[in-house]
GROMACS .gro file of N, CA, C and O in nm:
model
  420
    1THR      N    1   0.084  -0.129  -0.009
    1THR     CA    2  -0.022   0.069  -0.027
    1THR      C    3   0.088   0.120  -0.025
    1THR      O    4   0.197   0.133  -0.018
    2GLN      N    5   0.037   0.243   0.014
    2GLN     CA    6   0.091   0.332   0.023
    2GLN      C    7   0.175   0.362   0.136
    2GLN      O    8   0.244   0.459   0.092
    3ALA      N    9   0.055   0.333   0.198
    3ALA     CA   10   0.107   0.379   0.331
    3ALA      C   11   0.249   0.328   0.400
    3ALA      O   12   0.365   0.352   0.394
    4GLU      N   13   0.276   0.210   0.337
    4GLU     CA   14   0.340   0.138   0.393
    4GLU      C   15   0.489   0.155   0.329
    4GLU      O   16   0.595   0.183   0.322
    5ALA      N   17   0.465   0.148   0.172
    5ALA     CA   18   0.568   0.270   0.059
    5ALA      C   19   0.609   0.336   0.156
    5ALA      O   20   0.743   0.350   0.208
    6GLU      N   21   0.540   0.426   0.192
    6GLU     CA   22   0.603   0.561   0.316
    6GLU      C   23   0.705   0.553   0.445
    6GLU      O   24   0.809   0.559   0.428
    7ARG      N   25   0.617   0.416   0.492
    7ARG     CA   26   0.685   0.403   0.582
    7ARG      C   27   0.858   0.339   0.583
    7ARG      O   28   0.952   0.385   0.640
    8ASN      N   29   0.798   0.262   0.485
    8ASN     CA   30   0.952   0.176   0.418
    8ASN      C   31   1.111   0.274   0.381
    8ASN      O   32   1.162   0.324   0.356
    9LYS      N   33   1.008   0.434   0.332
    9LYS     CA   34   1.104   0.510   0.310
    9LYS      C   35   1.163   0.593   0.414
    9LYS      O   36   1.283   0.670   0.427
   10MET      N   37   1.105   0.587   0.473
   10MET     CA   38   1.078   0.739   0.656
   10MET      C   39   1.187   0.566   0.717
   10MET      O   40   1.319   0.649   0.794
   11LYS      N   41   1.242   0.468   0.650
   11LYS     CA   42   1.319   0.363   0.752
   11LYS      C   43   1.487   0.401   0.661
   11LYS      O   44   1.546   0.360   0.769
   12ARG      N   45   1.472   0.385   0.576
   12ARG     CA   46   1.573   0.406   0.496
   12ARG      C   47   1.622   0.577   0.569
   12ARG      O   48   1.746   0.605   0.548
   13VAL      N   49   1.569   0.684   0.586
   13VAL     CA   50   1.599   0.781   0.579
   13VAL      C   51   1.663   0.774   0.708
   13VAL      O   52   1.725   0.849   0.730
   14GLU      N   53   1.570   0.715   0.812
   14GLU     CA   54   1.620   0.706   0.976
   14GLU      C   55   1.755   0.608   0.938
   14GLU      O   56   1.871   0.670   1.024
   15ALA      N   57   1.761   0.544   0.886
   15ALA     CA   58   1.897   0.439   0.881
   15ALA      C   59   2.041   0.530   0.754
   15ALA      O   60   2.129   0.536   0.777
   16ASN      N   61   1.964   0.667   0.786
   16ASN     CA   62   2.083   0.786   0.659
   16ASN      C   63   2.137   0.737   0.587
   16ASN      O   64   2.229   0.754   0.538
   17ASP      N   65   2.055   0.661   0.476
   17ASP     CA   66   2.050   0.638   0.314
   17ASP      C   67   2.040   0.795   0.249
   17ASP      O   68   1.900   0.820   0.274
   18PRO      N   69   2.135   0.876   0.179
   18PRO     CA   70   2.118   0.960   0.182
   18PRO      C   71   2.042   0.952   0.063
   18PRO      O   72   2.005   1.112   0.082
   19ARG      N   73   2.043   0.886  -0.022
   19ARG     CA   74   1.942   0.917  -0.194
   19ARG      C   75   1.812   0.919  -0.120
   19ARG      O   76   1.738   0.954  -0.138
   20ALA      N   77   1.813   0.787   0.020
   20ALA     CA   78   1.667   0.835   0.053
   20ALA      C   79   1.625   0.920   0.132
   20ALA      O   80   1.490   1.033   0.163
   21ILE      N   81   1.725   1.017   0.196
   21ILE     CA   82   1.766   1.121   0.224
   21ILE      C   83   1.697   1.311   0.142
   21ILE      O   84   1.622   1.343   0.164
   22ASP      N   85   1.781   1.255   0.002
   22ASP     CA   86   1.752   1.339  -0.119
   22ASP      C   87   1.615   1.353  -0.148
   22ASP      O   88   1.539   1.435  -0.155
   23ASP      N   89   1.545   1.221  -0.129
   23ASP     CA   90   1.384   1.178  -0.195
   23ASP      C   91   1.294   1.271  -0.125
   23ASP      O   92   1.255   1.348  -0.147
   24ALA      N   93   1.358   1.224   0.014
   24ALA     CA   94   1.238   1.275   0.113
   24ALA      C   95   1.301   1.436   0.106
   24ALA      O   96   1.185   1.528   0.124
   25GLY      N   97   1.355   1.469   0.115
   25GLY     CA   98   1.371   1.614   0.065
   25GLY      C   99   1.248   1.676  -0.066
   25GLY      O  100   1.267   1.763  -0.071
   26MET      N  101   1.292   1.579  -0.208
   26MET     CA  102   1.234   1.600  -0.322
   26MET      C  103   1.076   1.584  -0.301
   26MET      O  104   0.989   1.739  -0.321
   27ARG      N  105   1.077   1.503  -0.212
   27ARG     CA  106   0.891   1.500  -0.194
   27ARG      C  107   0.832   1.628  -0.110
   27ARG      O  108   0.717   1.632  -0.100
   28ARG      N  109   0.901   1.667  -0.023
   28ARG     CA  110   0.858   1.764   0.113
   28ARG      C  111   0.890   1.887   0.027
   28ARG      O  112   0.810   1.961  -0.083
   29PHE      N  113   0.988   1.956  -0.096
   29PHE     CA  114   1.023   2.060  -0.222
   29PHE      C  115   0.853   2.095  -0.313
   29PHE      O  116   0.837   2.181  -0.273
   30VAL      N  117   0.849   1.991  -0.322
   30VAL     CA  118   0.664   1.965  -0.478
   30VAL      C  119   0.559   2.023  -0.373
   30VAL      O  120   0.550   2.034  -0.445
   31VAL      N  121   0.546   2.019  -0.268
   31VAL     CA  122   0.490   2.010  -0.175
   31VAL      C  123   0.473   2.195  -0.114
   31VAL      O  124   0.405   2.248  -0.046
   32GLY      N  125   0.659   2.277  -0.162
   32GLY     CA  126   0.612   2.402  -0.094
   32GLY      C  127   0.677   2.418   0.039
   32GLY      O  128   0.700   2.450   0.055
   33ASP      N  129   0.684   2.217   0.096
   33ASP     CA  130   0.771   2.281   0.252
   33ASP      C  131   0.942   2.278   0.217
   33ASP      O  132   0.956   2.248   0.231
   34TYR      N  133   0.943   2.390   0.159
   34TYR     CA  134   1.114   2.465   0.175
   34TYR      C  135   1.170   2.430   0.251
   34TYR      O  136   1.291   2.388   0.233
   35ALA      N  137   1.166   2.460   0.379
   35ALA     CA  138   1.233   2.443   0.494
   35ALA      C  139   1.283   2.291   0.501
   35ALA      O  140   1.339   2.301   0.511
   36ARG      N  141   1.202   2.236   0.506
   36ARG     CA  142   1.204   2.013   0.535
   36ARG      C  143   1.288   2.020   0.452
   36ARG      O  144   1.373   1.966   0.428
   37ALA      N  145   1.248   2.063   0.312
   37ALA     CA  146   1.297   2.039   0.231
   37ALA      C  147   1.530   2.024   0.258
   37ALA      O  148   1.589   2.030   0.176
   38ILE      N  149   1.523   2.147   0.331
   38ILE     CA  150   1.702   2.168   0.322
   38ILE      C  151   1.719   2.096   0.423
   38ILE      O  152   1.833   2.100   0.416
   39GLU      N  153   1.612   2.102   0.519
   39GLU     CA  154   1.701   2.041   0.635
   39GLU      C  155   1.714   1.901   0.530
   39GLU      O  156   1.804   1.814   0.617
   40TYR      N  157   1.645   1.811   0.503
   40TYR     CA  158   1.687   1.691   0.411
   40TYR      C  159   1.813   1.764   0.318
   40TYR      O  160   1.862   1.591   0.362
   41TRP      N  161   1.781   1.768   0.267
   41TRP     CA  162   1.898   1.790   0.165
   41TRP      C  163   2.009   1.854   0.217
   41TRP      O  164   2.127   1.775   0.212
   42GLU      N  165   2.110   1.914   0.331
   42GLU     CA  166   2.199   1.969   0.389
   42GLU      C  167   2.200   1.844   0.451
   42GLU      O  168   2.351   1.802   0.481
   43LYS      N  169   2.094   1.741   0.479
   43LYS     CA  170   2.177   1.658   0.574
   43LYS      C  171   2.195   1.500   0.441
   43LYS      O  172   2.309   1.455   0.506
   44ALA      N  173   2.191   1.538   0.370
   44ALA     CA  174   2.162   1.382   0.304
   44ALA      C  175   2.327   1.475   0.223
   44ALA      O  176   2.433   1.384   0.209
   45ALA      N  177   2.335   1.570   0.185
   45ALA     CA  178   2.478   1.665   0.067
   45ALA      C  179   2.611   1.654   0.257
   45ALA      O  180   2.729   1.658   0.263
   46GLY      N  181   2.507   1.603   0.353
   46GLY     CA  182   2.696   1.619   0.430
   46GLY      C  183   2.705   1.469   0.487
   46GLY      O  184   2.795   1.432   0.471
   47LEU      N  185   2.629   1.407   0.369
   47LEU     CA  186   2.640   1.308   0.351
   47LEU      C  187   2.749   1.236   0.261
   47LEU      O  188   2.720   1.118   0.182
   48GLY      N  189   2.789   1.267   0.149
   48GLY     CA  190   2.832   1.323   0.017
   48GLY      C  191   2.728   1.310  -0.105
   48GLY      O  192   2.777   1.272  -0.201
   49HIS      N  193   2.589   1.316  -0.096
   49HIS     CA  194   2.486   1.274  -0.104
   49HIS      C  195   2.529   1.440  -0.309
   49HIS      O  196   2.466   1.466  -0.194
   50VAL      N  197   2.589   1.377  -0.344
   50VAL     CA  198   2.624   1.504  -0.467
   50VAL      C  199   2.418   1.564  -0.536
   50VAL      O  200   2.504   1.685  -0.534
   51GLU      N  201   2.381   1.470  -0.527
   51GLU     CA  202   2.211   1.528  -0.592
   51GLU      C  203   2.159   1.610  -0.515
   51GLU      O  204   2.114   1.718  -0.553
   52SER      N  205   2.238   1.629  -0.372
   52SER     CA  206   2.130   1.728  -0.282
   52SER      C  207   2.224   1.839  -0.318
   52SER      O  208   2.181   1.970  -0.247
   53HIS      N  209   2.393   1.804  -0.302
   53HIS     CA  210   2.369   1.927  -0.348
   53HIS      C  211   2.337   2.107  -0.390
   53HIS      O  212   2.330   2.171  -0.384
   54PHE      N  213   2.321   1.940  -0.580
   54PHE     CA  214   2.301   1.977  -0.696
   54PHE      C  215   2.168   2.108  -0.650
   54PHE      O  216   2.125   2.213  -0.678
   55HIS      N  217   2.036   2.022  -0.547
   55HIS     CA  218   1.913   2.051  -0.533
   55HIS      C  219   1.970   2.242  -0.430
   55HIS      O  220   1.873   2.275  -0.441
   56LEU      N  221   2.059   2.221  -0.296
   56LEU     CA  222   2.052   2.254  -0.217
   56LEU      C  223   2.102   2.456  -0.308
   56LEU      O  224   2.063   2.569  -0.304
   57SER      N  225   2.202   2.418  -0.422
   57SER     CA  226   2.196   2.525  -0.529
   57SER      C  227   2.095   2.527  -0.580
   57SER      O  228   2.125   2.729  -0.586
   58GLY      N  229   2.042   2.496  -0.604
   58GLY     CA  230   1.870   2.560  -0.675
   58GLY      C  231   1.770   2.650  -0.565
   58GLY      O  232   1.774   2.815  -0.635
   59VAL      N  233   1.826   2.611  -0.402
   59VAL     CA  234   1.723   2.675  -0.348
   59VAL      C  235   1.829   2.847  -0.340
   59VAL      O  236   1.741   2.906  -0.304
   60TYR      N  237   1.951   2.856  -0.275
   60TYR     CA  238   1.996   2.914  -0.294
   60TYR      C  239   1.978   3.081  -0.348
   60TYR      O  240   1.997   3.157  -0.420
   61LYS      N  241   1.995   2.993  -0.495
   61LYS     CA  242   1.974   3.142  -0.606
   61LYS      C  243   1.898   3.170  -0.601
   61LYS      O  244   1.849   3.222  -0.680
   62GLU      N  245   1.754   3.063  -0.645
   62GLU     CA  246   1.670   3.046  -0.603
   62GLU      C  247   1.565   3.163  -0.513
   62GLU      O  248   1.447   3.203  -0.541
   63GLY      N  249   1.611   3.152  -0.392
   63GLY     CA  250   1.542   3.197  -0.308
   63GLY      C  251   1.424   3.149  -0.227
   63GLY      O  252   1.336   3.187  -0.116
   64ARG      N  253   1.406   3.002  -0.217
   64ARG     CA  254   1.296   2.921  -0.245
   64ARG      C  255   1.259   2.912  -0.071
   64ARG      O  256   1.439   2.821  -0.034
   65GLY      N  257   1.288   2.934   0.076
   65GLY     CA  258   1.270   2.878   0.122
   65GLY      C  259   1.389   2.949   0.254
   65GLY      O  260   1.415   2.890   0.375
   66VAL      N  261   1.498   3.035   0.139
   66VAL     CA  262   1.588   3.116   0.228
   66VAL      C  263   1.647   3.202   0.200
   66VAL      O  264   1.539   3.255   0.013
   67GLU      N  265   1.702   3.287   0.239
   67GLU     CA  266   1.739   3.469   0.136
   67GLU      C  267   1.832   3.421   0.014
   67GLU      O  268   1.920   3.260   0.049
   68THR      N  269   1.830   3.455  -0.093
   68THR     CA  270   1.929   3.389  -0.238
   68THR      C  271   2.067   3.457  -0.165
   68THR      O  272   2.102   3.548  -0.073
   69ASN      N  273   2.119   3.306  -0.188
   69ASN     CA  274   2.281   3.323  -0.152
   69ASN      C  275   2.372   3.294  -0.283
   69ASN      O  276   2.392   3.180  -0.205
   70MET      N  277   2.438   3.355  -0.312
   70MET     CA  278   2.560   3.314  -0.424
   70MET      C  279   2.625   3.255  -0.408
   70MET      O  280   2.695   3.134  -0.426
   71LYS      N  281   2.715   3.277  -0.283
   71LYS     CA  282   2.820   3.262  -0.190
   71LYS      C  283   2.771   3.041  -0.140
   71LYS      O  284   2.859   2.995  -0.195
   72LYS      N  285   2.630   3.041  -0.129
   72LYS     CA  286   2.593   2.932  -0.111
   72LYS      C  287   2.579   2.859  -0.236
   72LYS      O  288   2.625   2.705  -0.313
   73PHE      N  289   2.518   2.934  -0.327
   73PHE     CA  290   2.450   2.861  -0.465
   73PHE      C  291   2.579   2.806  -0.532
   73PHE      O  292   2.606   2.662  -0.592
   74THR      N  293   2.661   2.867  -0.555
   74THR     CA  294   2.843   2.864  -0.611
   74THR      C  295   2.948   2.725  -0.519
   74THR      O  296   2.973   2.647  -0.566
   75TYR      N  297   2.880   2.761  -0.359
   75TYR     CA  298   2.944   2.668  -0.285
   75TYR      C  299   2.865   2.485  -0.325
   75TYR      O  300   2.977   2.379  -0.349
   76HIS      N  301   2.780   2.543  -0.326
   76HIS     CA  302   2.699   2.337  -0.371
   76HIS      C  303   2.748   2.322  -0.559
   76HIS      O  304   2.722   2.223  -0.561
   77GLN      N  305   2.679   2.438  -0.555
   77GLN     CA  306   2.795   2.411  -0.763
   77GLN      C  307   2.831   2.284  -0.818
   77GLN      O  308   2.882   2.214  -0.843
   78GLU      N  309   2.973   2.383  -0.701
   78GLU     CA  310   3.084   2.332  -0.698
   78GLU      C  311   3.121   2.187  -0.630
   78GLU      O  312   3.181   2.150  -0.659
   79GLN      N  313   3.025   2.179  -0.538
   79GLN     CA  314   3.021   2.017  -0.494
   79GLN      C  315   2.992   1.920  -0.491
   79GLN      O  316   3.020   1.875  -0.505
   80ALA      N  317   2.878   1.963  -0.590
   80ALA     CA  318   2.859   1.848  -0.698
   80ALA      C  319   2.897   1.898  -0.781
   80ALA      O  320   2.889   1.758  -0.868
   81VAL      N  321   3.012   1.987  -0.860
   81VAL     CA  322   3.057   1.891  -1.001
   81VAL      C  323   3.240   1.810  -0.933
   81VAL      O  324   3.208   1.718  -1.025
   82ILE      N  325   3.222   1.853  -0.792
   82ILE     CA  326   3.319   1.755  -0.752
   82ILE      C  327   3.308   1.600  -0.772
   82ILE      O  328   3.357   1.521  -0.769
   83GLY      N  329   3.185   1.614  -0.744
   83GLY     CA  330   3.121   1.468  -0.760
   83GLY      C  331   3.067   1.396  -0.854
   83GLY      O  332   2.955   1.320  -0.867
   84GLY      N  333   3.073   1.514  -0.998
   84GLY     CA  334   3.030   1.422  -1.112
   84GLY      C  335   2.912   1.517  -1.137
   84GLY      O  336   2.878   1.414  -1.255
   85HIS      N  337   2.840   1.576  -1.106
   85HIS     CA  338   2.711   1.618  -1.131
   85HIS      C  339   2.711   1.716  -1.240
   85HIS      O  340   2.785   1.817  -1.278
   86VAL      N  341   2.627   1.683  -1.403
   86VAL     CA  342   2.660   1.689  -1.508
   86VAL      C  343   2.606   1.844  -1.538
   86VAL      O  344   2.662   1.882  -1.585
   87PHE      N  345   2.514   1.839  -1.512
   87PHE     CA  346   2.447   1.993  -1.478
   87PHE      C  347   2.495   2.084  -1.438
   87PHE      O  348   2.535   2.230  -1.496
   88ALA      N  349   2.562   2.061  -1.257
   88ALA     CA  350   2.654   2.189  -1.203
   88ALA      C  351   2.720   2.211  -1.274
   88ALA      O  352   2.753   2.343  -1.323
   89ARG      N  353   2.807   2.089  -1.357
   89ARG     CA  354   2.945   2.128  -1.409
   89ARG      C  355   2.927   2.226  -1.579
   89ARG      O  356   2.925   2.364  -1.604
   90HIS      N  357   2.740   2.247  -1.613
   90HIS     CA  358   2.720   2.268  -1.704
   90HIS      C  359   2.702   2.456  -1.708
   90HIS      O  360   2.744   2.545  -1.727
   91ASN      N  361   2.655   2.431  -1.564
   91ASN     CA  362   2.611   2.512  -1.492
   91ASN      C  363   2.761   2.659  -1.466
   91ASN      O  364   2.683   2.747  -1.491
   92LEU      N  365   2.797   2.568  -1.410
   92LEU     CA  366   2.921   2.647  -1.403
   92LEU      C  367   2.928   2.722  -1.488
   92LEU      O  368   3.097   2.801  -1.476
   93GLY      N  369   3.040   2.630  -1.573
   93GLY     CA  370   3.040   2.635  -1.760
   93GLY      C  371   2.943   2.797  -1.819
   93GLY      O  372   3.078   2.865  -1.833
   94LEU      N  373   2.834   2.811  -1.772
   94LEU     CA  374   2.788   2.954  -1.819
   94LEU      C  375   2.872   3.052  -1.722
   94LEU      O  376   2.812   3.158  -1.823
   95ILE      N  377   2.865   3.091  -1.668
   95ILE     CA  378   2.861   3.117  -1.541
   95ILE      C  379   3.024   3.186  -1.574
   95ILE      O  380   3.023   3.321  -1.570
   96GLU      N  381   3.135   3.104  -1.540
   96GLU     CA  382   3.258   3.126  -1.561
   96GLU      C  383   3.285   3.196  -1.757
   96GLU      O  384   3.363   3.314  -1.781
   97GLU      N  385   3.192   3.184  -1.819
   97GLU     CA  386   3.160   3.196  -2.004
   97GLU      C  387   3.095   3.394  -1.978
   97GLU      O  388   3.193   3.473  -2.069
   98ARG      N  389   3.005   3.396  -1.870
   98ARG     CA  390   2.935   3.539  -1.873
   98ARG      C  391   3.063   3.590  -1.820
   98ARG      O  392   3.100   3.715  -1.761
   99LYS      N  393   3.151   3.584  -1.671
   99LYS     CA  394   3.209   3.646  -1.651
   99LYS      C  395   3.370   3.690  -1.743
   99LYS      O  396   3.369   3.761  -1.771
  100GLU      N  397   3.442   3.576  -1.833
  100GLU     CA  398   3.450   3.619  -1.915
  100GLU      C  399   3.453   3.724  -2.055
  100GLU      O  400   3.518   3.782  -2.060
  101THR      N  401   3.354   3.688  -2.110
  101THR     CA  402   3.260   3.766  -2.186
  101THR      C  403   3.207   3.926  -2.093
  101THR      O  404   3.242   4.047  -2.172
  102SER      N  405   3.201   3.950  -2.052
  102SER     CA  406   3.194   4.063  -1.945
  102SER      C  407   3.301   4.172  -1.885
  102SER      O  408   3.333   4.231  -1.918
  103PHE      N  409   3.364   4.059  -1.894
  103PHE     CA  410   3.538   4.142  -1.837
  103PHE      C  411   3.577   4.152  -1.990
  103PHE      O  412   3.754   4.190  -2.027
  104GLY      N  413   3.578   4.117  -2.126
  104GLY     CA  414   3.633   4.202  -2.277
  104GLY      C  415   3.714   4.041  -2.277
  104GLY      O  416   3.875   4.126  -2.377
  105ARG      N  417   3.691   3.940  -2.228
  105ARG     CA  418   3.845   3.864  -2.302
  105ARG      C  419   3.828   3.786  -2.374
  105ARG      O  420   3.667   3.808  -2.438
   0.00000   0.00000   0.00000
């Protein structure tokens, strides 16, 4: 049943499974519970979950549940890149390109 599935997911969260914690964060995010989503993602990121760093970068860039913070956006993008996250690498590449273009290089 749906209730059993949710209980099983939360057991994985309680066991500190980073993927399950990240998924719990996404479930909170899609219903607008940004504060709880961020809590889950911070925990998963602390356990080395790359996708959680990517999610956190988005909330800091957009200011969802937190103040917009480009330093934290960049930090979490960089952590995601270090972990091999392709979209984060793309995003940072675009940022670097804009910097070079704006400085006339």
